[in-house]
Structure formats: structure tokens, C-alpha cells
Short mmCIF file of C-alpha atoms and ligand atoms in Angstrom, two decimals:
data_model
loop_
_atom_site.label_atom_id
_atom_site.label_comp_id
_atom_site.label_asym_id
_atom_site.label_seq_id
_atom_site.Cartn_x
_atom_site.Cartn_y
_atom_site.Cartn_z
CA MET A 1 -4.26 -7.68 -24.48
CA PRO A 2 -4.92 -4.73 -22.09
CA LYS A 3 -1.88 -2.67 -21.19
CA ALA A 4 -1.26 -1.16 -17.76
CA LEU A 5 1.39 1.24 -16.49
CA ILE A 6 2.19 1.11 -12.77
CA THR A 7 4.20 3.80 -10.99
CA GLY A 8 5.54 2.56 -7.66
CA ILE A 9 5.73 -1.00 -9.03
CA THR A 10 8.60 -1.85 -6.64
CA GLY A 11 6.50 -0.99 -3.55
CA GLN A 12 4.19 -3.22 -1.51
CA ASP A 13 1.04 -2.47 -3.52
CA GLY A 14 2.85 -2.30 -6.86
CA SER A 15 4.10 -5.86 -6.45
CA TYR A 16 0.68 -7.33 -5.58
CA LEU A 17 -1.06 -5.33 -8.30
CA THR A 18 1.47 -6.59 -10.85
CA GLU A 19 0.69 -10.17 -9.87
CA LEU A 20 -3.03 -9.51 -10.18
CA LEU A 21 -2.79 -7.84 -13.60
CA LEU A 22 -0.43 -10.48 -15.00
CA SER A 23 -2.87 -13.14 -13.85
CA GLN A 24 -5.58 -11.30 -15.83
CA GLU A 25 -3.44 -11.48 -18.98
CA TYR A 26 -2.40 -7.81 -18.97
CA GLU A 27 0.82 -6.52 -20.43
CA VAL A 28 2.33 -4.63 -17.48
CA HIS A 29 4.78 -1.72 -17.64
CA GLY A 30 6.40 -0.42 -14.49
CA LEU A 31 8.27 2.79 -13.69
CA ILE A 32 11.30 2.15 -11.50
CA ARG A 33 13.86 4.50 -9.99
CA LYS A 34 17.53 4.08 -10.70
CA ALA A 35 19.12 3.20 -7.38
CA SER A 36 22.63 2.16 -6.42
CA THR A 37 21.20 -0.75 -4.44
CA PHE A 38 18.55 -3.26 -5.52
CA ASN A 39 14.99 -1.94 -5.20
CA THR A 40 13.24 -4.68 -7.17
CA GLN A 41 13.11 -7.46 -4.53
CA ARG A 42 9.31 -7.43 -4.40
CA ILE A 43 8.94 -8.11 -8.13
CA GLU A 44 12.09 -10.10 -8.80
CA HIS A 45 10.17 -13.40 -8.90
CA LEU A 46 8.04 -11.98 -11.74
CA TYR A 47 10.61 -10.75 -14.20
CA ARG A 48 13.83 -12.64 -13.52
CA ASP A 49 12.85 -16.13 -14.62
CA PRO A 50 12.57 -16.34 -18.42
CA HIS A 51 10.75 -19.67 -18.14
CA ASN A 52 7.83 -18.54 -15.98
CA GLY A 53 5.81 -17.54 -19.03
CA ILE A 54 4.97 -14.11 -17.63
CA SER A 55 8.21 -12.14 -17.74
CA ASN A 56 7.61 -11.51 -21.44
CA ARG A 57 4.53 -9.48 -20.42
CA LEU A 58 6.34 -7.38 -17.79
CA PHE A 59 8.46 -4.39 -18.82
CA LEU A 60 10.38 -2.05 -16.52
CA HIS A 61 11.35 1.53 -17.42
CA TYR A 62 13.65 3.85 -15.51
CA GLY A 63 12.16 7.16 -14.47
CA ASP A 64 10.96 9.34 -11.64
CA VAL A 65 7.64 11.03 -10.95
CA ALA A 66 9.55 14.24 -10.23
CA ASN A 67 10.68 14.26 -13.88
CA THR A 68 7.98 15.65 -16.18
CA GLY A 69 9.68 14.97 -19.53
CA ASN A 70 10.30 11.35 -18.73
CA LEU A 71 6.62 10.78 -17.79
CA VAL A 72 5.37 12.38 -21.00
CA ASP A 73 7.71 10.17 -23.09
CA LEU A 74 6.80 7.03 -21.16
CA ILE A 75 3.04 7.49 -21.47
CA TYR A 76 3.33 8.42 -25.14
CA ASN A 77 5.56 5.39 -25.89
CA VAL A 78 3.63 2.80 -23.85
CA GLN A 79 0.10 4.08 -24.65
CA PRO A 80 -1.41 2.32 -21.62
CA ASP A 81 -5.13 1.57 -21.30
CA GLU A 82 -4.84 1.98 -17.53
CA ILE A 83 -2.40 3.86 -15.29
CA TYR A 84 -2.13 2.96 -11.60
CA HIS A 85 -0.29 5.82 -9.95
CA LEU A 86 1.13 4.36 -6.74
CA ALA A 87 4.53 6.10 -6.55
CA ALA A 88 4.92 8.34 -3.53
CA GLN A 89 7.09 9.28 -0.59
CA SER A 90 4.62 7.32 1.50
CA HIS A 91 5.95 7.58 5.06
CA VAL A 92 4.00 10.03 7.24
CA ARG A 93 6.76 10.54 9.84
CA VAL A 94 9.36 11.10 7.12
CA SER A 95 7.12 13.73 5.50
CA PHE A 96 7.75 16.00 8.52
CA ASP A 97 11.50 15.73 7.84
CA LEU A 98 11.15 16.09 4.05
CA PRO A 99 8.04 18.28 3.56
CA LEU A 100 9.05 19.93 0.26
CA TYR A 101 10.25 16.69 -1.29
CA THR A 102 7.04 14.96 -0.20
CA GLY A 103 4.96 17.79 -1.70
CA ASP A 104 6.82 17.47 -4.99
CA VAL A 105 6.72 13.67 -5.33
CA THR A 106 3.47 12.78 -3.56
CA GLY A 107 1.48 15.87 -4.57
CA LEU A 108 2.85 17.26 -7.84
CA GLY A 109 3.76 13.78 -9.12
CA THR A 110 0.04 13.15 -9.67
CA LEU A 111 -0.40 16.41 -11.57
CA ARG A 112 2.55 15.58 -13.83
CA ILE A 113 0.94 12.30 -14.87
CA LEU A 114 -2.50 13.84 -15.37
CA GLU A 115 -0.96 16.56 -17.54
CA ALA A 116 0.91 13.93 -19.56
CA ILE A 117 -2.37 12.06 -20.13
CA ARG A 118 -4.19 15.26 -21.11
CA LYS A 119 -1.47 16.34 -23.54
CA SER A 120 -1.15 12.89 -25.08
CA GLY A 121 -4.87 12.86 -25.96
CA LEU A 122 -4.94 9.16 -25.01
CA ASN A 123 -8.04 7.51 -23.62
CA THR A 124 -6.15 6.23 -20.57
CA ARG A 125 -7.92 5.36 -17.32
CA PHE A 126 -6.15 6.74 -14.24
CA TYR A 127 -6.08 5.48 -10.66
CA GLN A 128 -4.84 7.79 -7.89
CA ALA A 129 -3.58 6.19 -4.68
CA SER A 130 -5.36 8.47 -2.25
CA SER A 131 -5.13 7.86 1.47
CA SER A 132 -7.21 7.76 4.65
CA GLU A 133 -4.52 10.06 6.11
CA MET A 134 -6.37 12.87 4.30
CA PHE A 135 -9.17 12.51 6.88
CA GLY A 136 -6.67 13.27 9.64
CA SER A 137 -8.57 14.43 12.70
CA ALA A 138 -12.08 13.98 11.25
CA SER A 139 -14.27 11.76 13.48
CA PRO A 140 -14.66 8.08 12.57
CA PRO A 141 -16.09 6.31 10.70
CA GLN A 142 -14.87 8.15 7.60
CA ASN A 143 -16.45 7.81 4.16
CA GLU A 144 -16.45 9.60 0.77
CA ASP A 145 -18.43 12.53 2.25
CA THR A 146 -16.18 13.12 5.26
CA GLN A 147 -14.29 16.41 5.17
CA PHE A 148 -10.48 16.18 5.01
CA GLU A 149 -8.48 17.49 7.97
CA PRO A 150 -4.92 16.51 6.97
CA GLN A 151 -2.37 16.45 9.81
CA SER A 152 0.95 16.03 7.97
CA PRO A 153 2.80 17.21 4.85
CA TYR A 154 2.12 13.72 3.45
CA ALA A 155 -1.63 14.01 4.03
CA ALA A 156 -1.73 17.55 2.63
CA ALA A 157 0.14 16.39 -0.51
CA LYS A 158 -2.31 13.50 -0.92
CA ALA A 159 -5.26 15.88 -0.52
CA TYR A 160 -3.80 18.06 -3.29
CA ALA A 161 -3.40 15.01 -5.52
CA TYR A 162 -6.96 13.90 -4.72
CA TRP A 163 -8.35 17.26 -5.82
CA VAL A 164 -6.35 17.55 -9.06
CA THR A 165 -7.55 14.05 -9.93
CA ARG A 166 -11.13 15.26 -9.54
CA ASN A 167 -10.36 18.49 -11.43
CA TYR A 168 -9.01 16.59 -14.44
CA ARG A 169 -11.99 14.27 -14.38
CA GLN A 170 -14.49 17.12 -14.30
CA GLY A 171 -12.61 19.64 -16.44
CA TYR A 172 -11.14 17.42 -19.15
CA GLY A 173 -13.32 14.32 -19.05
CA ILE A 174 -10.41 12.05 -18.13
CA PHE A 175 -11.39 8.70 -16.57
CA ALA A 176 -9.66 9.47 -13.26
CA SER A 177 -10.63 7.78 -9.96
CA ASN A 178 -9.45 8.13 -6.36
CA GLY A 179 -9.15 5.05 -4.21
CA ILE A 180 -9.11 6.36 -0.63
CA LEU A 181 -7.39 3.40 0.97
CA PHE A 182 -7.05 2.86 4.69
CA ASN A 183 -3.86 1.23 6.03
CA HIS A 184 -3.11 -2.08 4.37
CA GLU A 185 -0.27 -4.35 5.31
CA SER A 186 1.39 -7.63 4.40
CA PRO A 187 4.66 -9.51 4.69
CA ARG A 188 5.89 -7.17 1.92
CA ARG A 189 5.09 -4.01 3.92
CA GLY A 190 8.00 -1.55 4.23
CA GLU A 191 10.01 -2.35 7.37
CA THR A 192 9.52 1.07 9.01
CA PHE A 193 5.71 1.06 9.08
CA VAL A 194 4.52 0.08 12.52
CA THR A 195 2.93 -3.32 11.76
CA ARG A 196 5.95 -4.73 9.94
CA LYS A 197 8.32 -3.10 12.41
CA ILE A 198 6.52 -5.09 15.14
CA THR A 199 6.37 -8.45 13.34
CA ARG A 200 10.02 -8.24 12.22
CA ALA A 201 11.17 -7.31 15.70
CA LEU A 202 9.12 -10.11 17.23
CA ALA A 203 10.89 -12.62 14.99
CA ALA A 204 14.32 -11.09 15.71
CA ILE A 205 13.64 -11.17 19.48
CA LYS A 206 12.55 -14.81 19.25
CA ALA A 207 15.70 -15.63 17.32
CA GLY A 208 17.81 -13.94 20.03
CA LYS A 209 19.04 -11.24 17.61
CA GLN A 210 17.29 -8.26 19.22
CA GLN A 211 16.53 -7.38 22.85
CA TYR A 212 13.94 -4.58 22.69
CA LEU A 213 11.54 -2.99 20.23
CA TYR A 214 11.40 0.82 20.38
CA LEU A 215 8.11 2.45 19.38
CA GLY A 216 6.26 5.79 19.62
CA ASN A 217 2.54 6.37 20.25
CA LEU A 218 0.78 3.10 21.11
CA ASP A 219 -2.71 4.64 21.40
CA ALA A 220 -3.30 5.57 17.74
CA LYS A 221 -6.06 3.50 16.14
CA ARG A 222 -5.95 2.34 12.55
CA ASP A 223 -8.16 0.33 10.23
CA TRP A 224 -5.65 -2.30 9.06
CA GLY A 225 -6.42 -4.59 6.11
CA TYR A 226 -4.50 -6.98 3.87
CA ALA A 227 -2.79 -5.41 0.83
CA PRO A 228 -3.71 -8.07 -1.80
CA ASP A 229 -7.41 -7.50 -1.00
CA TYR A 230 -6.89 -3.76 -1.61
CA VAL A 231 -5.17 -3.98 -5.00
CA ALA A 232 -8.21 -5.91 -6.24
CA ALA A 233 -10.32 -2.84 -5.34
CA MET A 234 -8.00 -0.60 -7.40
CA TRP A 235 -8.53 -2.78 -10.46
CA LYS A 236 -12.30 -2.94 -9.93
CA MET A 237 -12.53 0.87 -9.82
CA LEU A 238 -11.01 1.16 -13.28
CA GLN A 239 -13.42 -1.42 -14.76
CA LEU A 240 -16.53 0.68 -14.05
CA ASP A 241 -18.43 2.51 -16.79
CA ALA A 242 -17.66 5.87 -15.17
CA PRO A 243 -14.89 7.19 -12.90
CA ASP A 244 -15.65 7.69 -9.21
CA ASP A 245 -14.02 7.85 -5.76
CA PHE A 246 -14.17 5.04 -3.18
CA VAL A 247 -13.19 4.46 0.44
CA ILE A 248 -11.58 1.04 1.00
CA GLY A 249 -11.05 -0.43 4.48
CA THR A 250 -12.26 -3.15 6.83
CA GLY A 251 -14.61 -1.13 9.07
CA GLU A 252 -12.65 -2.25 12.17
CA ALA A 253 -10.13 -0.15 14.08
CA HIS A 254 -7.45 -1.29 16.53
CA SER A 255 -4.70 0.49 18.43
CA VAL A 256 -0.97 -0.11 18.02
CA ARG A 257 -1.12 -1.58 21.54
CA GLU A 258 -3.75 -4.11 20.40
CA PHE A 259 -1.55 -5.05 17.44
CA LEU A 260 1.31 -5.74 19.87
CA GLU A 261 -0.95 -7.78 22.14
CA GLU A 262 -2.30 -9.87 19.24
CA ALA A 263 1.14 -10.48 17.69
CA PHE A 264 3.09 -11.39 20.82
CA SER A 265 0.32 -13.48 22.42
CA TYR A 266 0.02 -15.49 19.17
CA VAL A 267 3.51 -16.88 19.89
CA GLY A 268 3.03 -17.06 23.66
CA MET A 269 5.03 -13.93 24.55
CA ASP A 270 4.21 -10.87 26.68
CA TRP A 271 4.89 -7.71 24.62
CA GLN A 272 5.36 -5.54 27.71
CA GLU A 273 8.64 -7.30 28.48
CA PHE A 274 10.11 -6.29 25.13
CA VAL A 275 8.64 -2.92 24.09
CA ARG A 276 10.19 0.41 25.07
CA ILE A 277 8.99 3.91 24.13
CA ASP A 278 11.31 6.21 22.20
CA GLU A 279 10.16 9.81 21.66
CA ARG A 280 11.90 9.88 18.27
CA TYR A 281 8.91 8.01 16.88
CA PHE A 282 6.31 10.53 18.03
CA ARG A 283 5.00 12.84 15.31
CA PRO A 284 4.49 16.65 15.53
CA ASN A 285 0.79 15.98 14.78
CA GLU A 286 -0.83 12.60 15.28
CA VAL A 287 -3.86 11.05 13.60
CA ASP A 288 -5.72 9.36 16.45
CA TYR A 289 -8.51 7.31 14.99
CA LEU A 290 -9.19 6.09 11.46
CA MET A 291 -11.96 3.63 10.66
CA ALA A 292 -13.51 3.14 7.23
CA ASP A 293 -17.12 3.15 6.22
CA TYR A 294 -16.67 1.28 2.94
CA SER A 295 -20.38 0.78 2.20
CA LYS A 296 -20.18 2.58 -1.17
CA ALA A 297 -17.44 0.21 -2.41
CA LYS A 298 -19.39 -2.78 -1.15
CA LYS A 299 -22.44 -1.69 -3.12
CA VAL A 300 -20.94 -0.27 -6.33
CA ILE A 301 -17.82 -2.37 -6.98
CA GLU A 302 -18.93 -5.33 -4.85
CA TRP A 303 -15.72 -5.23 -2.85
CA GLU A 304 -15.24 -6.66 0.63
CA PRO A 305 -12.12 -7.35 2.70
CA ARG A 306 -11.30 -11.04 3.09
CA VAL A 307 -8.55 -10.89 5.73
CA MET A 308 -9.47 -9.09 8.95
CA PHE A 309 -7.28 -7.79 11.81
CA ARG A 310 -6.51 -10.95 13.82
CA ASP A 311 -5.79 -12.99 10.71
CA LEU A 312 -3.66 -10.22 9.21
CA VAL A 313 -1.48 -10.17 12.34
CA ARG A 314 -1.06 -13.94 12.13
CA VAL A 315 -0.15 -13.83 8.45
CA MET A 316 2.54 -11.23 9.12
CA VAL A 317 3.94 -12.95 12.20
CA ASP A 318 4.11 -16.34 10.44
CA ALA A 319 5.86 -14.76 7.45
CA ASP A 320 8.48 -12.91 9.51
CA LEU A 321 9.18 -15.94 11.68
CA GLU A 322 9.67 -18.11 8.60
CA MET A 323 11.84 -15.48 6.90
CA THR A 324 14.01 -15.44 10.03
CA GLY A 325 14.42 -19.21 9.73
CA LEU A 326 12.10 -20.05 12.66
CA GLU A 327 9.10 -22.31 12.80
CA SER A 328 5.75 -20.49 12.76
CA PRO A 329 2.45 -21.52 14.42
CA GLY A 330 1.08 -21.66 10.84
CA GLN A 331 -2.39 -20.17 11.41
CA GLY A 332 -1.60 -17.28 9.03
CA ARG A 333 -0.55 -19.65 6.28
CA LYS A 334 -3.82 -21.58 6.65
CA ILE A 335 -5.87 -18.38 6.51
CA LEU A 336 -4.25 -17.27 3.26
CA GLU A 337 -4.64 -20.63 1.63
CA GLN A 338 -8.31 -20.45 2.51
CA HIS A 339 -8.93 -16.85 1.32
CA HIS A 340 -6.40 -16.37 -1.46
CA GLY A 341 -5.50 -19.89 -2.53
CA ALA A 342 -1.84 -18.99 -2.08
CA TRP A 343 0.70 -17.99 0.48
CA HIS A 344 2.11 -14.55 -0.33
CA ARG A 345 5.58 -14.12 1.07
CA TRP A 346 8.16 -11.38 0.78
CA ASP A 347 10.11 -13.44 -1.73
CA SER A 348 6.75 -14.42 -3.13
CA GLN A 349 5.81 -17.90 -4.14
CA VAL A 350 2.51 -16.57 -5.39
CA VAL A 351 3.55 -17.32 -8.97
CA GLU A 352 1.80 -20.65 -8.32
CA GLY A 353 -1.43 -18.68 -8.18
CA LEU A 354 -1.01 -17.00 -11.56
CA GLY A 355 -3.14 -18.15 -14.42
P1 LIG B 401 5.56 1.91 -0.76
O1 LIG B 401 5.76 0.46 -0.43
O2 LIG B 401 6.22 2.95 0.07
O3 LIG B 401 5.98 2.11 -2.29
C1 LIG B 401 6.16 3.38 -2.84
C2 LIG B 401 6.62 3.21 -4.27
O4 LIG B 401 6.82 4.52 -4.85
C3 LIG B 401 7.96 2.47 -4.42
O5 LIG B 401 7.91 1.68 -5.58
C4 LIG B 401 8.95 3.62 -4.62
O6 LIG B 401 10.11 3.24 -5.33
C5 LIG B 401 8.10 4.55 -5.48
N1 LIG B 401 8.61 5.92 -5.50
C6 LIG B 401 8.87 6.73 -4.45
N2 LIG B 401 9.31 7.92 -4.89
C7 LIG B 401 9.33 7.86 -6.25
C8 LIG B 401 9.70 8.76 -7.27
N3 LIG B 401 10.15 10.00 -6.99
N4 LIG B 401 9.58 8.37 -8.57
C9 LIG B 401 9.14 7.11 -8.88
N5 LIG B 401 8.80 6.21 -7.94
C10 LIG B 401 8.89 6.58 -6.65
O7 LIG B 401 4.00 2.27 -0.75
P2 LIG B 401 2.72 1.29 -0.75
O8 LIG B 401 2.41 0.92 0.64
O9 LIG B 401 2.90 0.25 -1.79
O10 LIG B 401 1.59 2.32 -1.20
C11 LIG B 401 1.33 2.59 -2.58
C12 LIG B 401 0.67 3.95 -2.72
O11 LIG B 401 -0.55 3.97 -1.97
C13 LIG B 401 1.48 5.13 -2.21
O12 LIG B 401 1.17 6.24 -3.01
C14 LIG B 401 0.94 5.35 -0.81
O13 LIG B 401 1.15 6.69 -0.42
C15 LIG B 401 -0.51 5.02 -1.01
N6 LIG B 401 -1.24 4.51 0.14
C16 LIG B 401 -0.73 3.48 0.86
C17 LIG B 401 -1.47 2.96 1.91
C18 LIG B 401 -0.97 1.79 2.71
O14 LIG B 401 -1.49 1.57 3.80
N7 LIG B 401 -0.02 1.01 2.20
C19 LIG B 401 -2.74 3.50 2.22
C20 LIG B 401 -3.23 4.54 1.42
C21 LIG B 401 -2.48 5.03 0.38
P3 LIG B 401 11.44 2.67 -4.58
O15 LIG B 401 11.19 1.19 -4.40
O16 LIG B 401 12.52 2.98 -5.54
O17 LIG B 401 11.56 3.40 -3.26
O1 LIG B 402 1.91 4.41 11.65
C1 LIG B 402 2.16 4.82 15.27
C2 LIG B 402 2.18 6.05 14.41
O2 LIG B 402 3.73 4.59 9.96
C3 LIG B 402 0.71 3.94 12.21
C4 LIG B 402 1.19 4.78 5.27
O3 LIG B 402 1.08 3.64 4.46
O4 LIG B 402 -1.00 4.41 6.21
C5 LIG B 402 0.37 4.57 6.53
O5 LIG B 402 0.55 5.70 7.39
C6 LIG B 402 0.57 4.46 13.63
C7 LIG B 402 0.81 5.96 13.75
O6 LIG B 402 1.33 4.24 9.22
C8 LIG B 402 5.60 3.78 15.69
O7 LIG B 402 2.36 7.23 15.21
C9 LIG B 402 3.88 4.11 16.97
O8 LIG B 402 -0.16 6.53 14.57
O9 LIG B 402 2.52 2.37 10.24
P1 LIG B 402 2.47 3.85 10.25
P2 LIG B 402 0.51 5.59 8.97
O10 LIG B 402 1.20 6.77 9.52
O11 LIG B 402 -0.89 5.33 9.43
C10 LIG B 402 -1.60 5.50 5.51
C11 LIG B 402 -3.03 5.13 5.19
C12 LIG B 402 -0.82 5.94 4.34
O12 LIG B 402 -1.37 6.43 3.36
C13 LIG B 402 0.67 5.99 4.48
O13 LIG B 402 1.30 5.98 3.20
O14 LIG B 402 1.56 3.84 14.44
N1 LIG B 402 3.50 4.36 15.69
N2 LIG B 402 5.18 3.76 16.99
C14 LIG B 402 4.54 4.16 14.87
N3 LIG B 402 4.65 4.24 13.53
C15 LIG B 402 5.86 3.97 12.98
N4 LIG B 402 6.00 4.02 11.62
N5 LIG B 402 6.93 3.60 13.74
C16 LIG B 402 6.86 3.50 15.11
O15 LIG B 402 7.83 3.17 15.77
#
């Protein structure tokens, strides 16, 4: 039985990747932070129920990627075949408020794990969660050959992590790959990222619990895909004969304004009546336009996105309406049943889809 270690298992991607690996009969180990409040909601459905037949293949370990000793012990004790390093301070706006912390966790965290692998002498395959933010102000479309022009402490930390991953691959022969993922979203997306902030607010406004939605720059364009499609790409990268780096995205870009238009019009509302601009959400530097050229991934790992922009918006709106106790138009649910054979929700019923 292959063994995987996931850092960031409690995050959006960590939860979907766990479901994928468990469905492929992996034994999955996850690093979680000790918190005074619950931080395991996204994976609760996987490990809480002793009768689901999978919780005996899922193991959680306390730790922190800022803590070198704990990572060395964990990797030595678990001896994973594959490590998916997803843990990060992942919010770009927050990285301007916490630049040193972000550098330590998001940048040096990667080096700590690579060093632990090197010192352990294990033949572990390593996945680094690199980001399209590294491209920053480089012109679209961006691919593996595009030069990085990072525009935030987050992006600079990710660029550092990208390069040490390549250094350890070239210098020490470690199977270490970078997935350069463009924005990917879902009903499990953190509530302060713009897509989820919009779909949650839309549901709260419809339920009469919120009057306005306050946002920052509506002109930024992003290449938004669906997170479960993207975790499949991570896994595919580590199944290759040799390590390599890949851009993953949809090849389509839309502005925040277009996201608002698509979401509100789906439920027959006019976003302009409800959205207000608040300067607090502007960033010292903005990334204007990201759009992936994922042709290398299409060719080499045979990866393609299944859920595109309009459908993604519908999936997220349906999910937030239903989680607020409202009826949804249901198009999103239909799309997921068609593409994924299951309806992934925040409190996930995707267990049905596990083998
Ligand atoms: P996320 O939802 O913000 O999850 C981040 C995870 O990292 C959480 O499990 C968090 O734990 C954990 N974490 C944070 N600091 C930690 C620390 N010091 N030690 C141990 N764990 C720590 O992020 P995501 O959207 O799933 O993204 C996964 C990874 O891909 C991140 O590295 C992100 O930067 C990168 N990425 C994301 C996107 C995207 O569009 N989603 C695109 C490109 C790259 P808690 O639950 O305890 O906070
Ligand atoms: O912002 C604009 C904001 O925070 C998207 C992370 O997963 O993807 C994510 O980073 C755009 C930006 O994502 C608000 O200025 C307007 O232009 O949802 P976001 P991000 O910064 O693109 C990359 C690939 C990652 O790697 C990161 O980890 O939306 N925007 N108004 C706003 N953004 C937020 N958060 N909140 C607003 O009110």
C-alpha cells in the first residue's frame, strides 16, 4: 500500500487530495497544527466515522512547517513514498501584513522538508505547491518558460520555494516537482478569497442576513479552475518516471467583475445593487492578469480541466445557497454529477465516491 504524507491536509486542496489518495488505496498521513479551535472541518468526514472503512488508513500528526525537528521526526517515522507539501500562509493580501512570517512558513517551510528528505536518505517523491502568483506582472499567457515577476511577499516566498525544489532535484537527485497552479476554487475554498467571499455573501444577502458585499479591485483577471481537478494533476506529476515542473490552469481568464456578474445573474440578481468598494481590500501591488498556458501538462501528464469558469461559479453558488439553508437553481450540482460523479460540498458527501 503506497504511503503519502500531506502537509496542509486541513486546507482546501489537502482535503480533496486526501479523498483522491484514499480512493486509490493509499495510506495517508497528514500534518495538522494544534489550534484552540477546530481546524479539521474539511476532513472530518474522512476520519471521524470508524465504520466508513477508510479512517483506518488516515493518520493525523501534530506539527508545524516552521518546526524543523518535528518535520525530521515525522518523515523518519512515517517513511512516506510521496510527500505533498501544501502547507503555507496562502493569502496574498495577508502576506503584506505578515511578510516575515510568510517568508518563514511559505518559503523556508519547503526547504525544511527538502532537508529532512535529504538527511533521511529516503527515496521519497516530493510535490511543491508552487503558484501562478510567482508570474506576477509577466504578460499572459504564462507557461513553464515565463520569467517570474513576483509582486508580493507571498509570491516571493513561493518563488524561493520553487527554486530550492529545483536545486534539490538537480543537486541531490531528489524526485522533486513543482506544480505551478493557477487559482482553483470550490465550496471548500477559504472564506476570505474573493470567489468564496462573493458566493457566501450572495447567499447571506439572499437569506436577508447581509446587506452589502465590500470588495477591493474588481478589474484583476484570474484563471479560475475547480480544486478537485487540480489535485488530480498533483498526483499525476508524482507518478511520472522523472520529476518535472508543470503549469496547471484552464487557459481562460475572467475579472472579479465578471465573477460577480456570473454569480448574481445566475440567481436573477443585479450585483451592482449589493457591491460596495472598500479600499482596505486593495493591495500595495496588484497582479493584473493571469492566464495559464497548460499545454505541457496536457501533453505530458494528459491533464485537462473538467470544470470551467461558468460551471465553477454555479457549483459554488449552489453550494453556498444550500449551506445557508436556501434552495439552489441546481445547475452546479448537475455539472458535478456529470464531471465528477459526486457532489463535493463543504461538509463533503463525497465519501460516496470513494472506492
Ligand atoms: P489553504 O486552504 O489556505 O490551506 C493551507 C494549509 O496550510 C492549511 O491546512 C493550514 O492549516 C496549513 N498551514 C498553514 N500554516 C502552517 C504551518 N505553519 N504549519 C503547518 N501547516 C500550516 O490553501 P489551499 O488553497 O488548499 O492551497 C494549498 C497550497 O497550494 C498552498 O501552499 C497554497 O499557497 C498553494 N496554492 C494554492 C492555490 C489556490 O488557488 N488554491 C494556487 C496555487 C498554489 P490550518 O488549517 O491549521 O490553517
Ligand atoms: O484574490 C481581488 C484581489 O485573494 C483574487 C491564493 O490561493 O491564488 C490565490 O491568490 C483577486 C485579486 O486570490 C477582493 O485583489 C478584489 O486581484 O481570491 P484572491 P489571489 O490573490 O489570486 C493564487 C494562485 C495563490 O497561490 C494564493 O495562495 O481578487 N479582490 N476584492 C479581492 N480579493 C480578496 N481576497 N478579497 C477582496 O475583497
